[in-house]
Amino acid sequence: MAVAHAASATAQSTGLDLAKSVNCLACHQVRDRRVGPPFAAVAQRFAGQPGAADYLAQSIRNGGKGRWGAVPMPAQPQVSAQQAHELAEWILSLAKQPQVR
């Protein structure tokens, strides 16, 4: 059990580090709203949906509008397809995390 918890903690810090490195935190936070929705809210909305990681990865790279309010998500072409998928998987993993502040 301790090994699984350690692996989960490592995945969480790696996901957060990636989000920081590609400037996701300029508009998003993990639990609090900034310009865009909190990652935890995105995770809750898409938790358990088939194809959610692919959809989110595509949304990261191509942007979108009207899904979370009036402010559009600009395309992030500097984020590679692999990074976008890793970010999407990390975001979705937040649905399983306790809502600790």
Short mmCIF file of C-alpha atoms in Angstrom, two decimals:
data_model
loop_
_atom_site.label_atom_id
_atom_site.label_comp_id
_atom_site.label_asym_id
_atom_site.label_seq_id
_atom_site.Cartn_x
_atom_site.Cartn_y
_atom_site.Cartn_z
CA MET A 1 0.00 0.00 0.00
CA ALA A 2 2.83 2.40 0.80
CA VAL A 3 4.37 1.69 -2.61
CA ALA A 4 1.10 2.54 -4.39
CA HIS A 5 0.79 5.76 -2.38
CA ALA A 6 4.38 6.71 -3.22
CA ALA A 7 3.78 6.04 -6.93
CA SER A 8 0.63 8.17 -6.82
CA ALA A 9 2.47 11.00 -5.10
CA THR A 10 5.25 10.82 -7.70
CA ALA A 11 2.71 10.93 -10.55
CA GLN A 12 1.02 13.93 -8.94
CA SER A 13 4.24 15.89 -8.56
CA THR A 14 5.34 14.96 -12.08
CA GLY A 15 2.00 16.14 -13.51
CA LEU A 16 2.16 19.37 -11.58
CA ASP A 17 5.77 19.93 -12.66
CA LEU A 18 4.77 19.44 -16.30
CA ALA A 19 1.83 21.83 -15.90
CA LYS A 20 4.21 24.41 -14.45
CA SER A 21 6.79 23.92 -17.19
CA VAL A 22 4.34 24.55 -20.04
CA ASN A 23 2.67 27.50 -18.27
CA CYS A 24 -0.72 25.91 -17.57
CA LEU A 25 -0.67 27.58 -14.15
CA ALA A 26 -0.80 31.00 -15.77
CA CYS A 27 -4.55 30.42 -16.21
CA HIS A 28 -5.38 27.32 -14.13
CA GLN A 29 -4.86 26.13 -10.57
CA VAL A 30 -5.34 22.64 -9.20
CA ARG A 31 -8.23 23.40 -6.82
CA ASP A 32 -9.05 27.11 -7.21
CA ARG A 33 -10.47 29.05 -10.13
CA ARG A 34 -8.18 31.51 -11.85
CA VAL A 35 -8.87 32.57 -15.46
CA GLY A 36 -9.75 29.01 -16.43
CA PRO A 37 -11.44 26.29 -14.40
CA PRO A 38 -9.52 24.44 -11.71
CA PHE A 39 -8.02 21.18 -12.90
CA ALA A 40 -9.95 19.33 -10.18
CA ALA A 41 -13.24 20.60 -11.67
CA VAL A 42 -12.19 19.45 -15.13
CA ALA A 43 -11.33 16.06 -13.65
CA GLN A 44 -14.73 15.79 -11.99
CA ARG A 45 -16.56 16.74 -15.20
CA PHE A 46 -14.78 14.14 -17.32
CA ALA A 47 -14.14 11.37 -14.76
CA GLY A 48 -15.00 7.94 -16.08
CA GLN A 49 -15.90 9.10 -19.58
CA PRO A 50 -14.49 7.00 -22.40
CA GLY A 51 -11.97 8.92 -24.47
CA ALA A 52 -11.69 11.73 -21.90
CA ALA A 53 -7.88 11.80 -21.94
CA ASP A 54 -7.77 12.06 -25.73
CA TYR A 55 -10.45 14.77 -25.71
CA LEU A 56 -8.64 16.82 -23.07
CA ALA A 57 -5.27 16.40 -24.80
CA GLN A 58 -6.81 17.68 -28.04
CA SER A 59 -8.41 20.59 -26.15
CA ILE A 60 -5.05 21.52 -24.64
CA ARG A 61 -3.35 21.63 -28.02
CA ASN A 62 -6.20 23.15 -30.07
CA GLY A 63 -7.98 25.32 -27.51
CA GLY A 64 -11.70 25.83 -27.31
CA LYS A 65 -14.47 28.14 -26.23
CA GLY A 66 -17.81 28.07 -24.50
CA ARG A 67 -17.14 25.00 -22.36
CA TRP A 68 -16.39 26.80 -19.09
CA GLY A 69 -17.77 30.27 -19.64
CA ALA A 70 -16.99 33.26 -21.79
CA VAL A 71 -13.18 33.12 -21.65
CA PRO A 72 -11.80 30.89 -24.44
CA MET A 73 -8.94 28.46 -23.95
CA PRO A 74 -6.21 29.49 -26.39
CA ALA A 75 -4.47 26.78 -28.40
CA GLN A 76 -1.21 25.59 -26.85
CA PRO A 77 0.80 24.36 -29.88
CA GLN A 78 4.05 24.53 -27.89
CA VAL A 79 2.75 21.56 -25.86
CA SER A 80 3.63 18.35 -27.67
CA ALA A 81 0.99 15.69 -28.27
CA GLN A 82 2.73 13.47 -25.71
CA GLN A 83 2.87 16.25 -23.11
CA ALA A 84 -0.80 17.08 -23.72
CA HIS A 85 -1.75 13.45 -23.15
CA GLU A 86 0.37 13.29 -19.98
CA LEU A 87 -1.29 16.47 -18.72
CA ALA A 88 -4.74 15.09 -19.53
CA GLU A 89 -4.02 11.85 -17.65
CA TRP A 90 -2.74 13.83 -14.67
CA ILE A 91 -5.77 16.12 -14.68
CA LEU A 92 -8.12 13.13 -14.78
CA SER A 93 -6.25 11.53 -11.88
CA LEU A 94 -7.26 14.50 -9.73
CA ALA A 95 -10.83 13.17 -9.63
CA LYS A 96 -9.54 10.39 -7.39
CA GLN A 97 -7.74 12.74 -5.01
CA PRO A 98 -9.26 14.03 -1.78
CA GLN A 99 -10.35 17.65 -1.89
CA VAL A 100 -7.58 18.87 0.43
CA ARG A 101 -6.58 22.53 0.32
#
